[in-house]
């Protein structure tokens, strides 16, 4: 009995998904996870920075979802209450509010910082300043700078107050210390000016440094916020694919019911043009089903009794009945949705270098500054001397350059990408792309056009191509099959004259037949010709060649004599060969994945010179294949365009979606190729490499200034040269480091695409 009670309690654990607004770095993730894991009743907590969500396992008997929200809010972040029915609208509303708030605070900060900078520079450049302002410079700068710091109060709340609770530093901590040091030093000087103490003047104020640092960082946060909040859209669009109702047979009568009421074992009726509501097996009837929205393959599949059908796919031609085998969360579509959610909910592997270093950098700088103050004060140099050295250390160590090193390069890099038809959704995507080793391409719609096209026409001796096309197109005119559409389009392009057809008959899964004039025609598969005792031996070599090339062959017979064959296939996209060759030359391992049979897959791969092929892969297994490649310890990119690619795009380290593909694929991808141009996939990877080189250069310069500047600011040269770094010089060095970082990032505009 006790065992049963314990088991019941353990199984009663629930999982909560909470949206979070305001996370900026890996330290934010660590802070929130730390707060949650300390709560009694929480058995697990994982925060995903990329999609801004916390995944929490908790005991509802010990802690409530409301308390989880309160814990996160107390850590300095805003939560989105996902459990409400209107959660989607609420999430969108909160993100819009965040963007609106950041926009307003940035606008206010910029409006106040510009005149502040002018007044601060006036003493060094002899700029005109009204007498009233020059006589009250400290007060004016104080009044202009203080509201800017209030606009950036989030950095102080999270950087200083929260760090006390979790004992971890972040970029917010660096910003708070740097801005706070400049502001407090300026406030100290202002106090001396107002009281008439000392010899300080306007040149000793650094309000503009504090104000402009807040302004630039607010701009960066605003741009980041604009790019967030897209992950849930992929799930929403997948959910809209499912049918709302189903027509079933119960008690001998047809009855339309809600999709949620369909049970396994029900007999479901599907008419032409309707969506198939759930998964099942056909029991009666024949049809052609468009499964492209799930499998990604463009050619509809012929279905007859015993064939499996997938929910959310579209019935093209005939009516049929099927027995429901999988309903609700067990359907293929539901499993795809689950896979996308799991892939998106998994923890991002990337940690920002600056955030890692900040955990040690901030305490180290603060410790150095305190030691410097104590040493100089104890040596008898006086309080002002010691305080000047203390402030100089903090100002020169201000993380302006460190904070701008990555965002500026990311902003410029993503801007360049957009101009080149590459939409990079996040800094994480930009950073990861250059480390990719494996690039997995979906076949249909990505490497190929995704639309059948006539590629070959072979006629028997004594027959003409024009006559064969005219007869075949005349019959295919009555067929709704995509292969028929391809043949008809090709024939009309060749100016074929269509003729009257009598006795048209569709032979499900085999072909069609009919009479033109006095002649009886049969079009279809080799099996159909065999059933009709039509000799095809003279075309065996052609049939083998065309089928080995992965093409679908339509045989055309007149009066039981073969006239010829027409081959239809999905053709390669423009630049596909060039892109594959370029990526291989860059050292990338290329893999092609498809739901097609092995013969077709290998034929296409052979044309592209791709050695690694994964054929006959079900939609739910594409993500598993990505996982297998990732298990080798290398980064994997997935390039795709269909709904069936969404789980794999989400699972891959970098998902590259064709922008002209389905909305779900676009939303699930980390990088979107706006144009249907495969060359942009190579551009995305090359741009990532270029941007990361710039980011590393920026970080080098940012740390170089600190490593050289901090010892000088601490006064190591004073005993030997009498030189003590003035906060003015410290501020200039800090500003120069920022300018160099921004300038280096702007040089990225010289980037030229490699193909």
XYZ file of C-alpha atoms in Angstrom:
755
model
C 0.000 0.000 0.000
C 2.814 2.334 0.898
C 4.505 1.566 -2.422
C 1.338 2.441 -4.275
C 1.068 5.718 -2.401
C 4.656 6.668 -3.188
C 4.207 5.694 -6.806
C 1.055 7.784 -7.062
C 2.843 10.778 -5.603
C 5.802 10.461 -7.971
C 3.601 10.042 -11.006
C 1.619 13.120 -9.946
C 4.533 15.388 -10.847
C 3.570 17.878 -13.532
C 5.473 19.807 -16.164
C 5.075 23.526 -16.692
C 6.276 25.617 -19.614
C 6.688 29.290 -18.753
C 7.542 31.989 -21.269
C 10.090 34.521 -20.004
C 10.747 38.044 -21.236
C 14.002 39.891 -20.595
C 16.745 37.240 -20.695
C 19.942 38.535 -22.311
C 22.716 36.042 -21.712
C 23.734 32.652 -20.387
C 24.017 34.102 -16.891
C 20.320 34.966 -17.003
C 19.620 31.309 -17.706
C 21.814 30.187 -14.814
C 20.189 32.717 -12.486
C 16.630 31.601 -13.256
C 17.502 27.908 -13.128
C 19.236 28.458 -9.801
C 16.222 30.234 -8.316
C 13.803 27.556 -9.515
C 15.878 24.558 -8.423
C 16.111 25.932 -4.893
C 12.330 25.911 -4.585
C 10.870 23.041 -2.598
C 8.766 20.833 -4.841
C 10.741 21.556 -8.029
C 12.474 18.386 -9.243
C 13.879 19.813 -12.463
C 14.231 23.121 -14.289
C 15.735 23.910 -17.660
C 15.688 27.349 -19.260
C 16.094 27.765 -23.000
C 17.539 31.158 -23.907
C 16.852 30.847 -27.638
C 13.090 30.410 -27.308
C 12.808 32.225 -23.950
C 11.030 29.464 -22.061
C 11.487 27.590 -18.804
C 10.619 23.885 -18.677
C 9.884 22.920 -15.080
C 8.956 19.620 -13.435
C 7.228 20.149 -10.105
C 5.013 18.557 -7.472
C 1.653 20.389 -7.485
C 1.077 19.266 -3.901
C 4.082 21.303 -2.771
C 4.303 24.279 -5.131
C 1.826 25.921 -7.496
C 2.394 27.329 -11.004
C 1.636 30.776 -9.603
C 4.531 30.442 -7.157
C 6.823 29.450 -10.023
C 5.874 32.631 -11.861
C 6.456 34.714 -8.721
C 9.925 33.174 -8.233
C 10.980 34.129 -11.771
C 9.504 37.611 -11.431
C 11.396 38.152 -8.174
C 14.623 37.293 -10.011
C 14.015 40.342 -12.218
C 12.235 38.851 -15.238
C 8.692 38.981 -16.584
C 6.800 35.758 -17.210
C 4.104 34.855 -19.724
C 1.292 32.793 -18.302
C 1.199 29.957 -20.808
C -1.475 27.968 -19.012
C -4.201 30.448 -19.895
C -6.259 29.713 -23.052
C -5.307 33.069 -24.460
C -1.605 32.399 -23.835
C -0.635 32.879 -27.486
C -2.218 36.321 -27.643
C -0.847 37.149 -24.197
C 2.690 36.206 -25.261
C 2.445 38.346 -28.387
C 1.044 41.237 -26.357
C 3.813 41.088 -23.762
C 6.522 40.982 -26.438
C 4.962 43.968 -28.158
C 4.896 45.790 -24.835
C 8.560 44.955 -24.293
C 9.464 46.328 -27.733
C 7.349 49.427 -27.121
C 9.016 49.991 -23.741
C 12.542 49.549 -25.137
C 11.735 51.871 -28.049
C 10.484 54.585 -25.715
C 13.432 54.259 -23.337
C 15.930 54.308 -26.204
C 14.283 57.404 -27.709
C 14.375 59.232 -24.380
C 17.984 58.189 -23.733
C 19.137 59.314 -27.168
C 17.287 62.632 -26.915
C 18.992 63.418 -23.597
C 22.420 61.965 -24.444
C 22.957 64.053 -27.583
C 22.834 67.481 -25.842
C 24.737 65.959 -22.920
C 27.552 64.937 -25.263
C 27.567 68.412 -26.831
C 27.900 70.119 -23.454
C 30.571 67.638 -22.306
C 32.656 68.303 -25.434
C 32.211 72.070 -25.318
C 35.154 72.728 -22.986
C 37.595 70.805 -25.192
C 36.423 72.074 -28.583
C 35.380 75.625 -27.731
C 31.767 74.941 -28.699
C 29.194 77.622 -28.046
C 27.253 77.088 -24.832
C 24.862 79.634 -23.280
C 26.240 81.356 -20.197
C 23.523 79.937 -17.937
C 24.459 76.359 -18.919
C 28.236 76.902 -18.659
C 27.773 78.395 -15.189
C 25.692 75.379 -14.126
C 27.367 72.652 -16.173
C 27.469 70.069 -13.374
C 23.781 70.539 -12.595
C 22.700 70.490 -16.255
C 24.673 67.321 -16.991
C 23.337 65.719 -13.818
C 19.741 66.536 -14.830
C 20.283 65.154 -18.341
C 22.111 61.977 -17.305
C 19.947 60.889 -14.392
C 16.783 60.156 -16.452
C 18.935 58.119 -18.863
C 20.132 55.931 -16.003
C 16.536 55.557 -14.878
C 15.648 54.403 -18.416
C 18.351 51.748 -18.060
C 17.403 50.777 -14.524
C 16.925 47.155 -15.612
C 20.722 46.783 -15.787
C 21.050 47.813 -12.166
C 18.091 45.725 -10.995
C 19.340 42.555 -12.665
C 23.047 43.248 -12.589
C 23.409 44.257 -8.959
C 20.328 43.337 -6.958
C 19.821 39.875 -8.459
C 23.526 39.013 -8.288
C 23.301 39.360 -4.519
C 20.719 36.556 -4.467
C 22.355 34.166 -6.929
C 26.035 35.131 -6.563
C 26.540 35.181 -10.357
C 27.667 37.980 -12.659
C 26.381 38.797 -16.138
C 26.715 41.429 -18.815
C 24.149 43.433 -16.841
C 26.541 43.346 -13.898
C 29.357 44.721 -16.041
C 27.119 47.450 -17.424
C 25.852 48.363 -13.975
C 29.382 48.614 -12.538
C 30.792 50.564 -15.479
C 27.895 52.985 -15.787
C 27.572 53.254 -12.018
C 31.267 54.057 -11.621
C 31.176 56.829 -14.220
C 27.954 58.257 -12.822
C 28.931 58.098 -9.156
C 32.337 59.606 -9.870
C 30.641 62.438 -11.767
C 28.157 62.878 -8.940
C 31.059 63.074 -6.496
C 32.771 65.738 -8.608
C 29.451 67.576 -8.978
C 29.071 67.641 -5.210
C 32.552 69.157 -4.850
C 31.708 71.743 -7.513
C 28.410 72.645 -5.846
C 30.055 72.952 -2.425
C 33.076 74.804 -3.760
C 35.465 72.125 -2.632
C 38.539 71.102 -4.660
C 39.558 72.319 -8.106
C 37.244 70.171 -10.191
C 35.342 71.502 -13.195
C 33.236 70.385 -16.141
C 36.194 68.522 -17.675
C 36.117 66.101 -14.762
C 32.531 64.981 -15.380
C 31.720 61.684 -17.090
C 27.956 61.815 -17.187
C 27.995 61.507 -21.001
C 29.957 58.246 -20.748
C 27.334 56.708 -18.489
C 24.441 58.060 -20.580
C 25.721 56.984 -23.988
C 26.637 53.530 -22.734
C 23.047 53.029 -21.570
C 21.723 54.430 -24.872
C 23.766 52.107 -27.081
C 22.997 49.038 -25.012
C 19.275 49.844 -25.028
C 19.489 50.010 -28.822
C 21.103 46.568 -28.902
C 18.436 45.120 -26.601
C 15.696 46.665 -28.764
C 17.087 45.022 -31.906
C 17.341 41.698 -30.070
C 13.733 41.949 -28.868
C 12.503 42.536 -32.413
C 13.995 39.206 -33.487
C 12.515 37.136 -30.640
C 9.192 35.414 -30.083
C 8.961 33.482 -33.370
C 9.450 29.929 -32.142
C 5.832 29.301 -31.162
C 4.581 30.266 -34.628
C 5.856 26.996 -36.101
C 3.758 24.991 -33.659
C 0.659 27.133 -34.315
C 0.920 26.655 -38.068
C 1.383 22.894 -37.706
C -1.746 22.707 -35.581
C -3.818 24.502 -38.228
C -3.154 21.656 -40.700
C -5.370 19.202 -38.884
C -8.992 18.720 -39.966
C -11.672 20.108 -37.680
C -14.273 17.434 -38.485
C -14.543 13.897 -39.876
C -17.297 12.048 -41.753
C -17.711 8.599 -40.180
C -20.053 5.624 -40.442
C -21.801 4.714 -37.185
C -24.893 2.578 -36.854
C -25.108 2.279 -40.618
C -25.419 6.048 -41.045
C -22.976 8.750 -42.133
C -22.289 11.263 -39.383
C -20.026 14.325 -39.264
C -18.299 14.703 -35.914
C -15.540 16.817 -34.364
C -12.036 15.474 -34.955
C -11.574 15.014 -31.196
C -14.453 12.502 -31.151
C -12.942 10.136 -33.731
C -11.916 6.842 -32.136
C -9.548 4.144 -33.309
C -11.574 1.607 -35.256
C -14.039 4.116 -36.706
C -14.770 3.855 -40.452
C -14.071 7.271 -42.001
C -15.310 8.484 -45.399
C -13.119 10.824 -47.472
C -14.386 12.540 -50.622
C -12.377 14.188 -53.442
C -10.584 17.363 -52.364
C -11.041 16.711 -48.633
C -8.381 16.445 -45.953
C -7.859 13.042 -44.429
C -8.729 13.630 -40.745
C -6.650 10.944 -38.961
C -4.252 8.109 -39.743
C -5.655 4.808 -40.948
C -5.843 2.012 -43.527
C -8.090 2.071 -46.620
C -10.840 -0.548 -46.575
C -12.793 0.437 -49.690
C -12.155 2.574 -52.803
C -9.229 3.934 -54.807
C -7.685 7.394 -54.993
C -4.578 9.510 -55.393
C -3.459 11.297 -52.213
C -1.288 14.405 -52.034
C 1.019 13.755 -49.080
C 3.383 16.652 -49.809
C 2.371 18.619 -46.717
C 3.649 15.781 -44.547
C 6.190 13.858 -46.639
C 7.448 16.745 -48.774
C 7.252 14.621 -51.927
C 5.406 16.317 -54.787
C 3.960 13.333 -56.666
C 0.641 12.080 -55.178
C 0.569 8.467 -54.040
C -1.921 5.986 -55.464
C -4.023 4.409 -52.726
C -6.083 1.227 -52.765
C -7.487 -1.131 -50.097
C -4.812 -2.009 -47.555
C -2.803 1.194 -48.128
C -2.036 3.473 -45.187
C -3.205 7.101 -45.165
C -1.891 9.981 -43.081
C -3.975 12.589 -41.320
C -3.875 16.159 -42.755
C -2.962 14.930 -46.254
C -5.340 15.733 -49.152
C -7.407 13.311 -51.185
C -7.121 14.293 -54.842
C -9.456 12.132 -56.977
C -11.712 9.264 -55.880
C -13.698 8.637 -52.718
C -12.707 5.969 -50.239
C -13.322 4.613 -46.775
C -10.636 3.833 -44.238
C -10.365 2.437 -40.752
C -8.926 4.876 -38.220
C -5.843 3.413 -36.560
C -4.212 6.429 -34.915
C -6.088 9.391 -33.489
C -5.313 12.388 -31.283
C -1.715 12.579 -30.104
C -0.797 9.338 -31.897
C -1.198 10.674 -35.459
C 1.792 11.414 -37.669
C 0.993 15.155 -37.593
C 0.762 15.151 -33.792
C 4.097 13.352 -33.590
C 5.678 15.938 -35.904
C 4.341 18.704 -33.647
C 5.784 16.910 -30.623
C 9.178 16.534 -32.299
C 9.312 20.244 -33.126
C 8.423 21.111 -29.535
C 11.082 18.780 -28.141
C 13.781 20.026 -30.501
C 12.952 23.657 -29.763
C 12.770 22.986 -26.038
C 16.189 21.364 -25.850
C 18.917 23.517 -24.346
C 20.960 25.705 -26.678
C 24.591 24.479 -26.760
C 26.093 27.902 -27.288
C 27.417 30.040 -24.447
C 28.465 33.575 -25.116
C 32.199 34.040 -24.479
C 31.713 37.443 -22.912
C 29.155 36.068 -20.447
C 31.460 33.227 -19.447
C 34.341 35.583 -18.786
C 32.132 38.106 -16.989
C 31.635 35.654 -14.112
C 35.346 36.019 -13.298
C 36.075 39.407 -14.842
C 33.656 41.462 -12.759
C 34.734 40.225 -9.308
C 38.373 40.471 -10.372
C 38.040 44.099 -11.523
C 36.090 45.047 -8.416
C 38.691 43.360 -6.212
C 41.522 45.156 -8.023
C 39.756 48.497 -7.644
C 39.208 47.951 -3.911
C 42.801 46.821 -3.368
C 44.077 49.837 -5.313
C 42.003 52.185 -3.143
C 43.223 50.589 0.101
C 46.877 50.532 -0.974
C 46.980 54.163 -2.065
C 44.947 55.407 0.883
C 47.172 53.489 3.317
C 50.292 54.848 1.637
C 49.295 58.351 2.672
C 48.350 59.674 -0.778
C 44.957 60.792 0.525
C 41.328 59.907 -0.046
C 40.858 61.823 -3.342
C 43.991 60.243 -4.841
C 42.876 56.761 -3.796
C 39.323 57.355 -5.007
C 40.602 58.687 -8.346
C 42.628 55.511 -8.863
C 39.666 53.382 -7.782
C 37.313 55.115 -10.241
C 39.924 55.028 -13.036
C 40.171 51.243 -12.726
C 36.419 50.841 -12.919
C 36.015 53.304 -15.787
C 38.775 51.831 -17.926
C 37.350 48.378 -17.207
C 33.879 49.546 -18.186
C 32.427 46.844 -20.464
C 31.437 49.213 -23.237
C 33.717 47.570 -25.800
C 33.027 44.136 -24.346
C 29.304 44.769 -24.555
C 29.497 46.118 -28.102
C 31.959 43.556 -29.470
C 29.371 40.946 -30.358
C 26.145 42.989 -30.873
C 27.655 45.413 -33.375
C 29.157 42.630 -35.480
C 25.891 40.706 -35.281
C 23.865 43.768 -36.311
C 26.096 44.490 -39.288
C 26.339 40.800 -40.205
C 22.597 40.229 -40.137
C 22.085 43.418 -42.149
C 24.504 42.188 -44.799
C 22.713 38.852 -44.780
C 19.342 40.503 -45.403
C 20.756 42.412 -48.358
C 21.973 39.118 -49.780
C 18.681 37.300 -49.319
C 19.669 35.576 -46.048
C 17.560 36.206 -42.943
C 19.531 35.254 -39.822
C 17.134 35.049 -36.896
C 19.569 35.267 -33.981
C 23.150 35.794 -32.911
C 23.284 32.139 -31.864
C 22.477 31.072 -35.423
C 25.109 33.391 -36.841
C 27.695 32.060 -34.412
C 26.884 28.376 -34.915
C 26.699 28.360 -38.698
C 30.452 28.715 -39.221
C 31.099 25.642 -37.062
C 28.854 23.368 -39.105
C 30.559 20.251 -40.486
C 27.611 18.295 -41.880
C 25.061 19.920 -44.191
C 21.940 17.805 -44.702
C 19.833 18.741 -47.737
C 16.237 17.641 -48.164
C 15.735 16.508 -51.764
C 12.280 17.534 -52.956
C 11.724 21.276 -53.129
C 15.243 21.998 -51.884
C 17.721 20.372 -54.256
C 14.993 19.679 -56.811
C 12.146 21.846 -58.071
C 9.464 19.727 -56.416
C 7.310 19.652 -59.563
C 7.197 16.769 -62.079
C 8.443 17.558 -65.570
C 8.770 15.524 -68.780
C 12.436 14.730 -69.322
C 12.473 12.057 -72.042
C 10.279 10.836 -74.908
C 11.270 7.585 -76.644
C 9.177 6.344 -79.611
C 8.998 3.009 -81.391
C 10.300 2.571 -84.916
C 7.911 4.127 -87.400
C 6.183 6.301 -84.793
C 6.532 10.064 -84.376
C 7.006 11.974 -81.130
C 4.298 14.468 -82.131
C 1.723 11.721 -82.662
C 2.599 10.018 -79.369
C 2.370 13.284 -77.404
C -0.923 14.264 -79.067
C -2.571 10.944 -78.248
C -1.151 10.712 -74.719
C -2.067 14.310 -73.861
C -5.600 13.851 -75.230
C -6.209 11.073 -72.710
C -4.303 12.695 -69.843
C -6.504 15.765 -70.226
C -9.194 13.822 -68.332
C -6.866 12.782 -65.517
C -6.204 14.812 -62.357
C -2.881 13.116 -61.633
C 0.171 15.480 -61.411
C 2.025 13.240 -63.870
C -0.821 13.825 -66.297
C -0.495 17.564 -65.724
C 3.223 17.388 -66.511
C 2.652 15.389 -69.705
C -0.203 17.626 -70.858
C 1.824 20.791 -70.220
C 4.790 19.397 -72.154
C 2.608 18.313 -75.095
C 0.931 21.729 -75.335
C 4.362 23.348 -75.185
C 5.283 21.200 -78.210
C 2.094 22.447 -79.975
C 0.374 19.048 -79.843
C -3.184 19.010 -81.217
C -5.578 17.374 -78.762
C -8.173 14.944 -80.095
C -11.582 13.746 -78.963
C -11.499 10.836 -76.535
C -14.314 8.369 -75.960
C -14.711 5.737 -73.300
C -12.135 7.276 -70.947
C -11.408 5.036 -68.007
C -9.140 5.536 -65.005
C -7.373 2.437 -63.729
C -6.367 3.326 -60.112
C -2.706 2.730 -59.411
C -2.081 1.538 -62.953
C -2.991 4.117 -65.615
C -5.784 5.164 -67.998
C -7.401 4.015 -71.227
C -9.683 5.379 -73.938
C -10.508 5.462 -77.631
C -9.433 8.089 -80.186
C -11.125 7.578 -83.509
C -10.957 3.844 -84.221
C -7.853 3.248 -82.093
C -7.808 2.027 -78.484
C -5.099 3.570 -76.288
C -3.629 2.459 -72.986
C -1.303 4.628 -70.869
C 0.310 3.515 -67.633
C 2.793 1.338 -65.833
C 4.722 -1.727 -66.982
C 2.413 -3.809 -64.810
C -0.613 -2.511 -66.708
C 1.023 -3.369 -70.026
C 1.784 -6.839 -68.741
C -1.854 -7.336 -67.700
C -2.946 -6.266 -71.196
C -0.388 -8.663 -72.761
C 1.337 -5.737 -74.504
C 4.920 -6.553 -75.465
C 7.467 -4.131 -73.960
C 10.685 -6.093 -74.619
C 11.921 -3.691 -77.297
C 11.958 -0.933 -74.678
C 13.543 -2.896 -71.811
C 16.903 -1.121 -72.128
C 15.221 2.285 -72.180
C 13.002 1.362 -69.230
C 15.993 0.194 -67.172
C 17.994 3.316 -68.039
C 15.192 5.740 -67.222
C 14.192 3.993 -63.991
C 17.832 3.835 -62.869
C 17.906 7.599 -63.349
C 15.071 7.823 -60.834
C 12.402 8.777 -63.359
C 8.759 7.695 -63.501
C 7.956 6.047 -66.851
C 4.563 6.228 -68.626
C 4.130 3.628 -71.376
C 1.830 4.494 -74.296
C 0.196 1.710 -76.366
C -2.098 1.875 -79.375
C -4.206 -1.182 -80.203
C -2.061 -3.297 -77.859
C 1.181 -2.226 -79.565
C 3.668 -0.043 -77.712
C 4.108 3.375 -79.361
C 6.740 4.612 -76.939
C 7.438 5.844 -73.422
C 7.408 9.212 -71.678
C 9.668 9.771 -68.645
C 8.663 12.228 -65.940
C 10.918 13.353 -63.095
C 11.583 16.034 -60.552
C 14.462 18.120 -61.971
C 17.392 19.732 -60.180
C 17.133 23.325 -59.097
C 19.330 25.914 -60.712
C 22.750 26.199 -59.029
C 22.224 22.947 -57.027
C 25.384 21.367 -58.467
C 27.381 24.566 -58.010
C 26.317 24.942 -54.371
C 27.154 21.341 -53.480
C 30.569 21.652 -55.146
C 31.302 24.945 -53.347
C 30.361 23.562 -49.927
C 32.429 20.406 -50.458
C 35.388 22.551 -51.443
C 34.942 24.450 -48.165
C 35.379 21.166 -46.290
C 31.714 20.449 -45.549
C 30.276 16.933 -45.539
C 27.137 16.896 -47.719
C 24.242 14.533 -46.978
C 20.963 14.170 -48.909
C 17.836 12.960 -47.090
C 14.512 12.072 -48.719
C 11.349 10.026 -48.462
C 11.925 8.766 -52.005
C 13.006 5.215 -52.791
C 16.699 4.402 -52.897
C 16.913 4.196 -56.704
C 15.445 7.681 -57.222
C 17.477 9.137 -54.345
C 20.778 7.721 -55.571
C 20.071 8.883 -59.116
C 19.629 12.496 -57.946
C 22.621 12.229 -55.592
C 24.731 10.925 -58.458
C 23.906 13.988 -60.554
C 24.993 16.199 -57.660
C 28.086 14.159 -56.751
C 26.747 13.547 -53.233
C 28.115 10.353 -51.727
C 26.037 10.214 -48.514
C 22.348 9.486 -49.165
C 19.619 8.643 -46.623
C 16.557 7.458 -48.598
C 13.053 6.277 -47.637
C 13.003 8.366 -44.442
C 9.638 8.948 -42.765
C 8.887 12.508 -41.540
C 9.280 11.604 -37.883
C 12.647 9.951 -38.597
C 14.341 12.930 -40.253
C 15.051 14.510 -36.866
C 16.422 11.159 -35.645
C 18.851 11.070 -38.560
C 20.020 14.571 -37.596
C 20.543 13.353 -34.025
C 22.664 10.450 -35.284
C 24.980 12.868 -37.071
C 25.123 15.119 -34.001
C 26.087 12.140 -31.854
C 29.438 12.160 -33.658
C 30.217 15.410 -31.855
C 30.014 17.650 -34.919
C 27.658 20.507 -35.763
C 24.900 19.795 -38.260
C 22.944 22.145 -40.527
C 19.674 21.104 -42.158
C 18.407 22.739 -45.368
C 14.727 22.140 -46.157
C 11.431 23.674 -47.200
C 8.546 21.336 -46.308
C 6.411 20.750 -43.234
C 8.033 17.353 -42.945
C 11.375 19.164 -42.568
C 10.231 21.213 -39.547
C 11.323 18.727 -36.829
C 14.709 18.227 -38.508
C 15.181 21.994 -38.944
C 14.439 22.483 -35.253
C 16.670 19.560 -34.192
C 19.668 20.661 -36.269
C 22.241 22.977 -34.742
C 21.385 25.353 -37.581
C 18.126 24.998 -39.514
C 18.247 26.680 -42.934
C 14.764 27.081 -44.425
C 13.891 27.969 -48.000
C 11.761 31.102 -47.711
C 9.471 30.070 -50.564
C 8.674 26.803 -48.757
C 6.025 26.240 -46.128
C 5.507 28.779 -43.342
C 6.185 26.070 -40.776
C 9.619 25.309 -42.223
C 10.425 29.024 -42.319
C 9.390 29.487 -38.685
C 11.284 26.396 -37.515
C 14.479 27.426 -39.307
C 17.239 29.484 -37.680
C 18.270 30.962 -41.019
C 15.778 31.684 -43.804
C 16.756 31.983 -47.446
C 14.358 34.719 -48.555
C 14.774 33.840 -52.222
C 14.462 30.387 -53.698
C 18.184 30.427 -54.440
C 20.359 27.630 -53.058
C 23.475 29.783 -53.423
C 22.258 31.739 -50.418
C 22.824 28.669 -48.217
C 26.540 28.863 -49.023
C 26.449 32.632 -48.474
C 24.896 32.136 -45.013
C 27.711 29.836 -43.895
C 30.406 32.069 -45.384
C 28.900 35.180 -43.783
C 28.877 33.400 -40.431
C 32.593 32.627 -40.772
C 33.328 36.248 -41.682
C 31.208 37.675 -38.852
C 32.771 35.370 -36.254
C 36.242 36.464 -37.337
C 35.197 40.074 -36.723
C 33.641 39.217 -33.362
C 36.859 37.534 -32.227
C 38.845 40.578 -33.343
C 36.463 42.817 -31.409
C 36.753 40.730 -28.264
C 40.544 40.754 -28.570
C 40.645 44.553 -28.698
C 38.111 44.836 -25.886
C 40.210 42.657 -23.585
C 43.481 44.154 -24.822
C 42.470 47.613 -23.605
C 41.463 46.206 -20.240
C 44.583 44.078 -19.784
C 46.832 47.061 -20.560
C 44.674 49.822 -19.141
C 43.771 48.373 -15.735
C 47.377 48.140 -14.430
C 48.082 51.679 -15.648
C 44.848 52.929 -14.060
C 45.815 51.164 -10.841
C 48.929 53.329 -10.692
C 51.732 50.852 -11.403
C 53.642 53.599 -13.249
C 53.222 56.221 -10.500
C 56.150 55.136 -8.272
C 58.517 55.247 -11.263
C 57.210 58.112 -13.401
C 54.853 60.050 -11.161
C 52.113 59.334 -13.693
C 48.656 58.470 -12.398
C 46.032 57.811 -15.031
C 43.471 60.550 -14.922
C 39.849 59.397 -15.217
C 39.664 61.636 -18.312
C 42.302 59.495 -20.012
C 40.662 56.352 -18.681
C 37.369 57.500 -20.173
C 39.096 58.337 -23.460
C 40.746 54.919 -23.599
C 37.417 53.276 -22.915
C 35.749 55.398 -25.617
C 38.560 54.609 -28.072
C 38.164 50.897 -27.434
C 34.453 51.217 -28.211
C 35.115 53.241 -31.355
C 37.645 50.692 -32.581
C 35.196 47.843 -31.998
C 32.338 49.606 -33.782
C 34.613 50.684 -36.647
C 35.887 47.146 -37.074
C 32.302 45.912 -37.225
C 31.366 48.552 -39.790
C 34.216 47.361 -41.990
C 32.122 44.242 -42.487
C 30.073 46.209 -45.028
C 32.900 45.473 -47.477
C 31.805 41.822 -47.497
C 31.126 40.397 -50.951
C 29.258 37.136 -51.431
C 31.407 34.253 -52.628
C 29.015 32.995 -55.313
